[in-house]
Each structure stands twice: as C-alpha cells, then as structure tokens.
C-alpha cells in the first residue's frame, strides 16, 4: 500500500498553519474524527446525553470491533477507558499479587506506571526487579532469564518510552513471558497508531493505550486489551453498574468480558470518535504508517545531528518517530518557547517523569520533536533550519 500524503494533509488542515512536531506522538486530529466528535456533541445538545447515547449505540459499539481489528483481538477482549494511565491501572491493580511476589520492569517504564508499581509494592509487600539495558539502551532480553525467580509473576514494559525514540523488543519479551508462564503487561501508549500491533505476535496478556497520540483521537479516551483466558482471573479495583450486575442484596457478578474494567459514565462522543480514528488509521494502513514514521524520524535525527551544538539522545536498536535532543546553548524550555513563537510545536521531557532513565544518562531534560505520517521532508528541513537559527 502506498501512503496517500495528499489525503493525510487534506484531512489535517492545521498542518498548513502549524509546523507540528508533536508532543510524543500527540497527532493532530483528522477531519473525519473531528466530525464524529462534534456530531455526537451536537446530538447531545439537541436531545440529551442519555438519549443521544441510545441513538448512537451502534456507532459507540463500533469502537470495540475497530480496536479489536487494530490489535488482532476479539471485541470481547477490548475495554473503553478514559485514558491510557487508567487503562494500565485497571489491568495492573486487578492482578491477584501476593506479598513477596516479584515484578520485572525496565528503567524506561512510564512514570505513572512506575508510581503504580511503587504504590502496590508498599501496600502489598511486592518486590520490583529492574531489567538492565543492553548496550543500545533497550531492555536487555538476555538478562531477563537470570532475573526470573520462583515468585516472579509479572513483566511490565513500555513498548515505546515517552522520553526517546527507542522501541523496546516487545515480541521477544513476550516469548520469554510465555515460556515462563508470566503475565505480561505492555504499555502501548506511544506505539498504538505508530506501529502495527498484533497482540498474538507480541505475546502480551494485557495492553493499554490512549486515543490522543498516534491514533489521532480525542483527548480523554483510552483502551485496554485483556486476553480472554485471563479476564476471569482479574478482580477490578473498582466496579459500577456497568462492569457488574447486582444479583442480590449481598451478591454481584462481574461482567464476563473486558467490560468489567469499564465505567457506565463515559465520554460517549470520545468513544465514537476514537472508533473513527482507529478506522481511519486502519484504512490508511498501519504497516505503511509505521514505515513512513520511522523513515521521517531517521531523517529528522540526521538533520539535527548536522546542527552545531545539538546532540540526539535516542536509544535502542530500533527507533521510531519520537526524536529527542539537547542543544549546548539553549535549554529545552527556551527552545520550546522560541520555536512556539515561530508556530512550531515541540515539547520537553524532564527527570521528574523519568527518574531512572534520564538519571542514569546524566540528563535533566530532553527536547522532543516527534513526527507523524502527515509530516513532510520539507517540514523537517524547515524545522532543522529554525533550530540552527536559534
């Protein structure tokens, strides 16, 4: 499949006025997604929220089939959650971990996830074992074998860390997890919509993600995949009248599928729009998007390396569209402000959100300038010129 850049640009009119090297994959929303969002909000304004949901139920339900097709899963294995962090929380906090159980993770784990690990470690007496990085900076899969102990229960890994272009070898980790009977929780917040994901190929038991980044859906939307054979073993940290049925004065039954992780009260317009965004990405072609984004990321890194005083800090054997760098003469905050004045969007990652990763590298801050499939080589040239002219 050939990527139709003209279509992507036409569906992203903000590209013409904003040089959007986005916030770690927070892509601009396509016109069809905007329309789906605004149409349902308009329907709510006309007839009310409950009535609008009932009328638009087929559109809302389409989210499950679209997301399942994106991940090579079953619709019953998909839950709609309000954001990626809460999706990860619903999976992790549902696990029946006991005092002394051990969790394997990596220094690149997302800050909110790691805070969740620390919280449960303190509450339940769990142990966190940090998998070292290999020479390239990605998770060292060879080291995992030696870290697995009789009480090891879980591997938690971020597929694409927010603070760099690294793509962790998630499939190899999945093979190890399955071989040892370990539960495998994969954070795909930055990879969903950027990388062609297949939960069978990845070997993960649970996968969480957001709508607002590379999938180009609305903010306040997320999703969770849980393998069918695992769902009934999980006890959600909280439930409501949607995720469970009140069967008697002192009894209840959890939903038999992934809906046991959902809330009844939800952003219905967002669910419909996220389903539209997933369909848009699938129609564009995830393998094509993946190749395009990786190629643009490599072009951006090469352009930045040619600028005196700039150092690119991306790690890993495989890299993606998230590009991080520093400038000897400018702080990331100063660069962000100066470039924003020229209508160029970038962002900053700091040590408070990546204590283990950036701390080990001796870095306090990184500037992020990330590409999506709708960006062009000309925009990369213009961006590099703007950085060089600071």
CSV table of C-alpha atoms in Angstrom, one decimal:
chain,number,residue,atom,x,y,z
A,1,UNK,CA,0.0,0.0,0.0
A,2,UNK,CA,1.3,3.5,-0.9
A,3,UNK,CA,0.7,6.2,1.6
A,4,UNK,CA,-1.6,9.0,0.3
A,5,UNK,CA,0.2,12.0,1.8
A,6,UNK,CA,-2.2,14.4,0.0
A,7,UNK,CA,-5.1,12.8,1.7
A,8,UNK,CA,-3.5,12.9,5.1
A,9,UNK,CA,-2.7,16.6,4.6
A,10,UNK,CA,-6.2,17.4,3.4
A,11,UNK,CA,-7.6,15.7,6.4
A,12,UNK,CA,-5.2,17.7,8.7
A,13,UNK,CA,-5.8,21.3,7.8
A,14,UNK,CA,-3.8,22.6,10.8
A,15,UNK,CA,-0.7,21.4,9.0
A,16,UNK,CA,-0.8,24.4,6.8
A,17,UNK,CA,-0.6,26.9,9.7
A,18,UNK,CA,1.3,25.0,12.4
A,19,UNK,CA,4.6,23.1,12.0
A,20,UNK,CA,3.5,20.4,14.4
A,21,UNK,CA,6.4,18.2,15.6
A,22,UNK,CA,4.0,16.9,18.2
A,23,UNK,CA,4.1,16.0,21.9
A,24,UNK,CA,5.5,12.5,21.7
A,25,UNK,CA,3.0,11.4,19.1
A,26,UNK,CA,0.1,13.6,20.1
A,27,UNK,CA,-1.1,13.8,16.5
A,28,UNK,CA,-3.4,16.4,15.0
A,29,UNK,CA,-7.0,15.1,14.7
A,30,UNK,CA,-8.2,14.2,11.2
A,31,UNK,CA,-11.3,15.9,9.9
A,32,UNK,CA,-13.4,12.7,10.0
A,33,UNK,CA,-12.6,12.3,13.7
A,34,UNK,CA,-13.4,15.9,14.4
A,35,UNK,CA,-16.8,15.4,12.6
A,36,UNK,CA,-17.6,12.3,14.5
A,37,UNK,CA,-16.9,14.1,17.8
A,38,UNK,CA,-18.7,17.3,17.0
A,39,UNK,CA,-21.8,15.5,15.5
A,40,UNK,CA,-22.4,13.5,18.7
A,41,UNK,CA,-21.9,16.5,20.9
A,42,UNK,CA,-24.4,18.4,18.8
A,43,UNK,CA,-26.8,15.4,19.2
A,44,UNK,CA,-26.4,15.5,22.9
A,45,UNK,CA,-27.1,19.3,22.9
A,46,UNK,CA,-30.3,18.6,20.9
A,47,UNK,CA,-31.8,15.6,22.7
A,48,UNK,CA,-29.8,15.0,25.8
A,49,UNK,CA,-26.9,12.7,26.8
A,50,UNK,CA,-28.8,9.5,27.6
A,51,UNK,CA,-31.0,9.8,24.5
A,52,UNK,CA,-28.0,10.6,22.3
A,53,UNK,CA,-26.1,7.6,23.6
A,54,UNK,CA,-29.1,5.3,22.9
A,55,UNK,CA,-29.5,6.7,19.4
A,56,UNK,CA,-25.8,6.4,18.6
A,57,UNK,CA,-25.2,3.0,20.3
A,58,UNK,CA,-24.2,1.3,17.0
A,59,UNK,CA,-21.5,4.0,16.5
A,60,UNK,CA,-20.3,3.6,20.0
A,61,UNK,CA,-20.2,-0.2,19.8
A,62,UNK,CA,-18.2,0.0,16.6
A,63,UNK,CA,-15.2,1.1,18.7
A,64,UNK,CA,-14.9,-2.5,20.0
A,65,UNK,CA,-14.8,-4.1,16.6
A,66,UNK,CA,-12.4,-1.4,15.2
A,67,UNK,CA,-10.0,-1.6,18.1
A,68,UNK,CA,-10.1,-5.4,18.1
A,69,UNK,CA,-9.2,-5.4,14.4
A,70,UNK,CA,-6.4,-3.0,15.0
A,71,UNK,CA,-4.8,-5.3,17.6
A,72,UNK,CA,-5.8,-8.7,16.1
A,73,UNK,CA,-8.0,-9.4,19.2
A,74,UNK,CA,-11.7,-10.2,19.9
A,75,UNK,CA,-14.2,-7.4,20.6
A,76,UNK,CA,-14.9,-9.1,24.0
A,77,UNK,CA,-11.2,-8.5,24.9
A,78,UNK,CA,-11.4,-4.7,24.5
A,79,UNK,CA,-12.5,-2.1,27.1
A,80,UNK,CA,-13.0,1.6,26.6
A,81,UNK,CA,-11.2,3.5,29.3
A,82,UNK,CA,-10.9,7.3,29.8
A,83,UNK,CA,-7.2,7.4,29.3
A,84,UNK,CA,-4.1,5.3,29.0
A,85,UNK,CA,-2.9,5.5,32.6
A,86,UNK,CA,-6.3,4.5,33.9
A,87,UNK,CA,-6.4,1.6,31.4
A,88,UNK,CA,-2.9,0.4,32.7
A,89,UNK,CA,-4.1,0.9,36.3
A,90,UNK,CA,-7.3,-1.2,35.7
A,91,UNK,CA,-5.1,-4.0,34.4
A,92,UNK,CA,-2.3,-3.9,36.9
A,93,UNK,CA,-4.4,-3.2,40.1
A,94,UNK,CA,-6.6,-6.2,39.1
A,95,UNK,CA,-3.8,-8.7,39.3
A,96,UNK,CA,-4.0,-11.1,42.4
A,97,UNK,CA,-0.5,-10.3,43.5
A,98,UNK,CA,0.5,-11.5,47.0
A,99,UNK,CA,3.2,-10.4,49.5
A,100,UNK,CA,6.7,-11.5,48.2
A,101,UNK,CA,5.6,-11.6,44.5
A,102,UNK,CA,8.1,-10.0,42.2
A,103,UNK,CA,7.6,-7.7,39.2
A,104,UNK,CA,10.1,-7.3,36.3
A,105,UNK,CA,10.3,-3.9,34.6
A,106,UNK,CA,12.7,-1.5,32.9
A,107,UNK,CA,14.1,1.9,33.6
A,108,UNK,CA,12.2,3.3,30.6
A,109,UNK,CA,8.8,2.5,32.2
A,110,UNK,CA,6.4,5.4,32.1
A,111,UNK,CA,6.3,7.5,35.2
A,112,UNK,CA,2.6,6.9,36.1
A,113,UNK,CA,3.1,3.1,35.7
A,114,UNK,CA,6.2,3.1,37.9
A,115,UNK,CA,4.4,5.1,40.5
A,116,UNK,CA,1.7,2.4,40.4
A,117,UNK,CA,4.3,-0.3,40.9
A,118,UNK,CA,5.7,1.5,43.9
A,119,UNK,CA,2.3,2.0,45.4
A,120,UNK,CA,1.4,-1.7,45.2
A,121,UNK,CA,4.9,-2.7,46.3
A,122,UNK,CA,4.3,-0.7,49.5
A,123,UNK,CA,0.7,-1.8,50.0
A,124,UNK,CA,1.2,-5.5,49.3
A,125,UNK,CA,4.8,-6.2,50.0
A,126,UNK,CA,5.8,-6.7,46.4
A,127,UNK,CA,9.4,-6.6,45.0
A,128,UNK,CA,10.3,-4.7,41.9
A,129,UNK,CA,13.3,-6.1,39.9
A,130,UNK,CA,14.8,-3.7,37.3
A,131,UNK,CA,15.8,-5.3,34.0
A,132,UNK,CA,19.1,-3.7,32.8
A,133,UNK,CA,19.6,-2.1,29.5
A,134,UNK,CA,21.8,-3.6,26.8
A,135,UNK,CA,24.5,-1.7,25.0
A,136,UNK,CA,21.9,0.1,22.8
A,137,UNK,CA,19.8,1.2,25.7
A,138,UNK,CA,16.8,-1.0,25.2
A,139,UNK,CA,15.6,-3.7,27.6
A,140,UNK,CA,18.2,-6.5,27.8
A,141,UNK,CA,16.2,-9.6,27.0
A,142,UNK,CA,19.1,-11.9,27.8
A,143,UNK,CA,19.2,-10.6,31.3
A,144,UNK,CA,15.5,-11.3,31.9
A,145,UNK,CA,16.2,-15.1,32.2
A,146,UNK,CA,18.6,-14.6,35.1
A,147,UNK,CA,16.2,-12.3,36.9
A,148,UNK,CA,13.2,-14.7,36.9
A,149,UNK,CA,12.7,-16.2,40.3
A,150,UNK,CA,10.1,-18.6,41.7
A,151,UNK,CA,8.0,-15.6,43.0
A,152,UNK,CA,8.2,-13.6,39.7
A,153,UNK,CA,4.7,-13.0,38.5
A,154,UNK,CA,4.6,-10.1,36.1
A,155,UNK,CA,6.7,-8.4,33.4
A,156,UNK,CA,5.6,-4.8,32.9
A,157,UNK,CA,7.1,-3.0,29.9
A,158,UNK,CA,6.6,0.2,28.0
A,159,UNK,CA,6.8,-0.5,24.3
A,160,UNK,CA,7.9,3.0,23.2
A,161,UNK,CA,9.1,5.2,26.1
A,162,UNK,CA,8.0,8.8,26.0
A,163,UNK,CA,11.5,10.1,26.6
A,164,UNK,CA,13.2,8.8,23.4
A,165,UNK,CA,12.9,7.1,20.1
A,166,UNK,CA,13.5,3.7,21.5
A,167,UNK,CA,11.3,0.8,20.5
A,168,UNK,CA,11.7,-2.0,23.1
A,169,UNK,CA,11.8,-5.6,21.7
A,170,UNK,CA,8.3,-6.3,23.0
A,171,UNK,CA,7.8,-9.5,20.9
A,172,UNK,CA,11.0,-11.1,22.3
A,173,UNK,CA,9.9,-10.2,25.9
A,174,UNK,CA,6.5,-11.8,25.1
A,175,UNK,CA,8.2,-15.1,24.1
A,176,UNK,CA,10.1,-15.1,27.4
A,177,UNK,CA,7.0,-14.3,29.4
A,178,UNK,CA,5.0,-17.2,27.8
A,179,UNK,CA,7.8,-19.6,28.2
A,180,UNK,CA,7.9,-19.0,31.9
A,181,UNK,CA,4.2,-18.6,32.5
A,182,UNK,CA,4.5,-14.9,33.5
A,183,UNK,CA,1.8,-12.3,33.0
A,184,UNK,CA,2.9,-9.7,30.5
A,185,UNK,CA,1.5,-6.1,30.7
A,186,UNK,CA,2.5,-3.9,27.7
A,187,UNK,CA,2.1,-0.1,27.7
A,188,UNK,CA,1.4,0.8,24.0
A,189,UNK,CA,0.5,4.4,24.6
A,190,UNK,CA,3.1,5.7,22.2
A,191,UNK,CA,3.1,2.7,19.8
A,192,UNK,CA,-0.6,2.3,19.0
A,193,UNK,CA,-1.2,4.1,15.7
A,194,UNK,CA,2.5,4.4,15.0
A,195,UNK,CA,3.5,0.7,14.9
A,196,UNK,CA,1.5,-2.2,13.5
A,197,UNK,CA,0.4,-4.1,16.7
A,198,UNK,CA,-0.7,-7.7,16.9
A,199,UNK,CA,-1.3,-9.0,20.4
A,200,UNK,CA,-0.7,-12.6,19.4
A,201,UNK,CA,2.6,-11.7,17.9
A,202,UNK,CA,3.5,-9.5,20.8
A,203,UNK,CA,2.6,-12.3,23.3
A,204,UNK,CA,1.1,-9.9,25.8
A,205,UNK,CA,-1.7,-10.7,28.1
A,206,UNK,CA,-2.7,-7.1,28.6
A,207,UNK,CA,-2.1,-4.0,26.5
A,208,UNK,CA,-3.1,-0.4,27.4
A,209,UNK,CA,-3.1,2.7,25.2
A,210,UNK,CA,-4.5,6.2,24.5
A,211,UNK,CA,-6.6,7.7,21.8
A,212,UNK,CA,-4.9,11.1,21.7
A,213,UNK,CA,-1.4,10.3,20.4
A,214,UNK,CA,-0.5,8.5,17.2
A,215,UNK,CA,-4.1,7.2,16.8
A,216,UNK,CA,-5.1,10.9,16.5
A,217,UNK,CA,-8.3,10.5,18.5
A,218,UNK,CA,-9.6,12.9,21.1
A,219,UNK,CA,-8.1,13.6,24.5
A,220,UNK,CA,-9.9,11.8,27.4
A,221,UNK,CA,-10.0,8.5,25.5
A,222,UNK,CA,-8.1,5.2,26.0
A,223,UNK,CA,-8.4,1.5,25.7
A,224,UNK,CA,-7.4,-1.8,27.3
A,225,UNK,CA,-6.9,-5.2,25.8
A,226,UNK,CA,-7.0,-8.3,28.1
A,227,UNK,CA,-6.5,-11.8,26.9
A,228,UNK,CA,-9.8,-13.8,27.1
A,229,UNK,CA,-8.3,-16.6,29.2
A,230,UNK,CA,-7.1,-14.1,31.8
A,231,UNK,CA,-10.1,-11.9,32.2
A,232,UNK,CA,-12.0,-14.0,34.8
A,233,UNK,CA,-8.9,-14.3,37.0
A,234,UNK,CA,-8.8,-10.5,37.4
A,235,UNK,CA,-10.6,-8.6,40.1
A,236,UNK,CA,-11.0,-4.9,39.1
A,237,UNK,CA,-10.0,-2.3,41.7
A,238,UNK,CA,-13.5,-0.8,41.5
A,239,UNK,CA,-16.8,-1.6,39.8
A,240,UNK,CA,-20.1,0.0,39.0
A,241,UNK,CA,-23.5,-0.9,37.5
A,242,UNK,CA,-21.9,-1.3,34.0
A,243,UNK,CA,-19.0,-3.5,35.0
A,244,UNK,CA,-21.0,-5.7,37.3
A,245,UNK,CA,-24.6,-6.9,37.9
A,246,UNK,CA,-26.2,-6.6,41.4
A,247,UNK,CA,-27.7,-10.0,41.7
A,248,UNK,CA,-29.0,-9.9,45.3
A,249,UNK,CA,-28.9,-7.9,48.5
A,250,UNK,CA,-25.3,-9.0,49.1
A,251,UNK,CA,-24.2,-10.6,45.8
A,252,UNK,CA,-23.0,-9.4,42.5
A,253,UNK,CA,-21.5,-10.8,39.2
A,254,UNK,CA,-18.7,-9.2,37.3
A,255,UNK,CA,-19.1,-8.8,33.5
A,256,UNK,CA,-17.7,-11.9,31.9
A,257,UNK,CA,-15.7,-9.9,29.3
A,258,UNK,CA,-13.4,-6.9,29.3
A,259,UNK,CA,-16.3,-4.6,30.1
A,260,UNK,CA,-15.7,-5.5,33.7
A,261,UNK,CA,-12.9,-2.8,33.5
A,262,UNK,CA,-15.2,-0.1,32.2
A,263,UNK,CA,-17.4,2.7,33.8
A,264,UNK,CA,-21.0,3.3,32.9
A,265,UNK,CA,-20.5,7.1,32.9
A,266,UNK,CA,-18.2,7.9,30.0
A,267,UNK,CA,-17.2,10.3,27.2
A,268,UNK,CA,-19.5,8.8,24.6
A,269,UNK,CA,-18.6,11.3,21.9
A,270,UNK,CA,-14.9,10.4,22.6
A,271,UNK,CA,-15.6,6.7,22.3
A,272,UNK,CA,-17.3,7.2,18.9
A,273,UNK,CA,-14.5,9.5,17.7
A,274,UNK,CA,-11.8,7.1,18.9
A,275,UNK,CA,-13.5,4.3,16.9
A,276,UNK,CA,-13.5,6.6,13.9
A,277,UNK,CA,-9.8,7.4,14.5
A,278,UNK,CA,-8.9,3.7,14.6
A,279,UNK,CA,-10.9,3.1,11.4
A,280,UNK,CA,-9.0,6.0,9.7
A,281,UNK,CA,-5.7,4.5,10.8
A,282,UNK,CA,-6.6,1.1,9.6
A,283,UNK,CA,-7.8,2.4,6.2
A,284,UNK,CA,-4.5,4.3,5.9
A,285,UNK,CA,-2.6,1.2,6.7
A,286,UNK,CA,-0.6,0.6,9.9
A,287,UNK,CA,2.4,-1.1,8.1
A,288,UNK,CA,2.6,1.9,5.8
A,289,UNK,CA,2.2,4.4,8.7
A,290,UNK,CA,4.9,2.6,10.6
A,291,UNK,CA,7.4,2.7,7.7
A,292,UNK,CA,6.7,6.3,7.0
A,293,UNK,CA,7.0,7.5,10.6
A,294,UNK,CA,10.3,5.5,11.1
A,295,UNK,CA,11.7,7.0,7.9
A,296,UNK,CA,10.8,10.6,8.9
A,297,UNK,CA,12.2,10.0,12.4
A,298,UNK,CA,15.5,8.9,10.9
A,299,UNK,CA,15.6,11.9,8.5
A,300,UNK,CA,14.9,14.3,11.5
A,301,UNK,CA,17.7,12.7,13.5
A,302,UNK,CA,20.1,13.1,10.7
A,303,UNK,CA,19.1,16.8,10.2
A,304,UNK,CA,19.5,17.6,13.9
A,305,UNK,CA,22.9,15.9,14.1
A,306,UNK,CA,24.2,18.3,11.4
A,307,UNK,CA,23.5,21.3,13.6
A,308,UNK,CA,26.4,22.5,15.7
A,309,UNK,CA,25.8,22.1,19.4
A,310,UNK,CA,22.9,19.7,19.0
A,311,UNK,CA,23.1,16.1,20.4
A,312,UNK,CA,20.5,13.5,19.6
A,313,UNK,CA,19.8,11.2,22.6
A,314,UNK,CA,17.6,8.4,21.2
A,315,UNK,CA,18.4,4.9,22.2
A,316,UNK,CA,17.7,1.4,21.0
A,317,UNK,CA,18.5,-0.9,18.1
A,318,UNK,CA,15.1,0.1,16.6
A,319,UNK,CA,13.8,3.7,16.6
A,320,UNK,CA,10.5,5.3,15.8
A,321,UNK,CA,9.0,8.8,15.3
A,322,UNK,CA,9.8,10.2,18.7
A,323,UNK,CA,13.0,12.2,18.5
A,324,UNK,CA,14.9,13.7,21.5
A,325,UNK,CA,17.8,16.0,21.6
A,326,UNK,CA,19.6,18.8,23.6
A,327,UNK,CA,21.3,22.0,22.5
A,328,UNK,CA,24.5,23.1,24.2
A,329,UNK,CA,23.5,26.8,24.0
A,330,UNK,CA,19.7,26.5,24.8
A,331,UNK,CA,17.6,24.9,27.5
A,332,UNK,CA,14.7,22.7,26.3
A,333,UNK,CA,12.3,25.2,27.8
A,334,UNK,CA,13.9,28.1,25.9
A,335,UNK,CA,13.8,26.2,22.6
A,336,UNK,CA,10.2,25.3,23.1
A,337,UNK,CA,9.2,28.9,23.7
A,338,UNK,CA,11.4,30.3,20.9
A,339,UNK,CA,10.1,27.8,18.4
A,340,UNK,CA,6.5,28.2,19.5
A,341,UNK,CA,6.8,31.9,18.7
A,342,UNK,CA,7.5,30.7,15.1
A,343,UNK,CA,4.4,28.5,15.2
A,344,UNK,CA,6.4,25.3,15.7
A,345,UNK,CA,5.3,22.8,18.3
A,346,UNK,CA,7.7,20.7,20.3
A,347,UNK,CA,7.8,19.6,24.0
A,348,UNK,CA,10.0,18.8,26.9
A,349,UNK,CA,10.7,15.6,28.9
A,350,UNK,CA,12.3,16.1,32.3
A,351,UNK,CA,13.9,13.9,35.0
A,352,UNK,CA,10.8,14.1,37.3
A,353,UNK,CA,9.0,12.0,34.7
A,354,UNK,CA,11.9,9.6,34.0
A,355,UNK,CA,14.0,9.3,37.2
A,356,UNK,CA,15.6,6.0,36.4
A,357,UNK,CA,16.2,6.5,32.7
A,358,UNK,CA,17.4,10.2,32.5
A,359,UNK,CA,19.1,9.9,35.8
A,360,UNK,CA,21.3,7.0,34.6
A,361,UNK,CA,22.1,9.0,31.5
A,362,UNK,CA,23.0,12.1,33.5
A,363,UNK,CA,20.3,14.2,31.8
A,364,UNK,CA,17.9,16.6,33.5
A,365,UNK,CA,15.8,17.5,30.4
A,366,UNK,CA,15.3,16.4,26.8
A,367,UNK,CA,13.6,18.3,23.9
A,368,UNK,CA,11.1,16.2,22.0
A,369,UNK,CA,10.3,16.8,18.3
A,370,UNK,CA,8.2,13.9,17.1
A,371,UNK,CA,6.9,13.2,13.6
A,372,UNK,CA,3.7,11.7,12.3
A,373,UNK,CA,2.9,10.2,8.9
A,374,UNK,CA,1.4,13.5,7.7
A,375,UNK,CA,4.7,15.4,8.2
A,376,UNK,CA,6.9,16.0,5.2
A,377,UNK,CA,10.6,16.1,4.4
A,378,UNK,CA,10.2,19.8,3.7
A,379,UNK,CA,8.9,20.4,7.2
A,380,UNK,CA,11.9,18.6,8.7
A,381,UNK,CA,14.2,20.9,6.7
A,382,UNK,CA,12.3,24.0,7.9
A,383,UNK,CA,12.4,22.7,11.5
A,384,UNK,CA,16.1,22.0,11.4
A,385,UNK,CA,16.7,25.5,10.0
A,386,UNK,CA,14.7,27.0,12.8
A,387,UNK,CA,16.7,25.1,15.4
A,388,UNK,CA,20.0,26.1,13.7
A,389,UNK,CA,18.9,29.8,13.7
A,390,UNK,CA,18.1,30.0,17.4
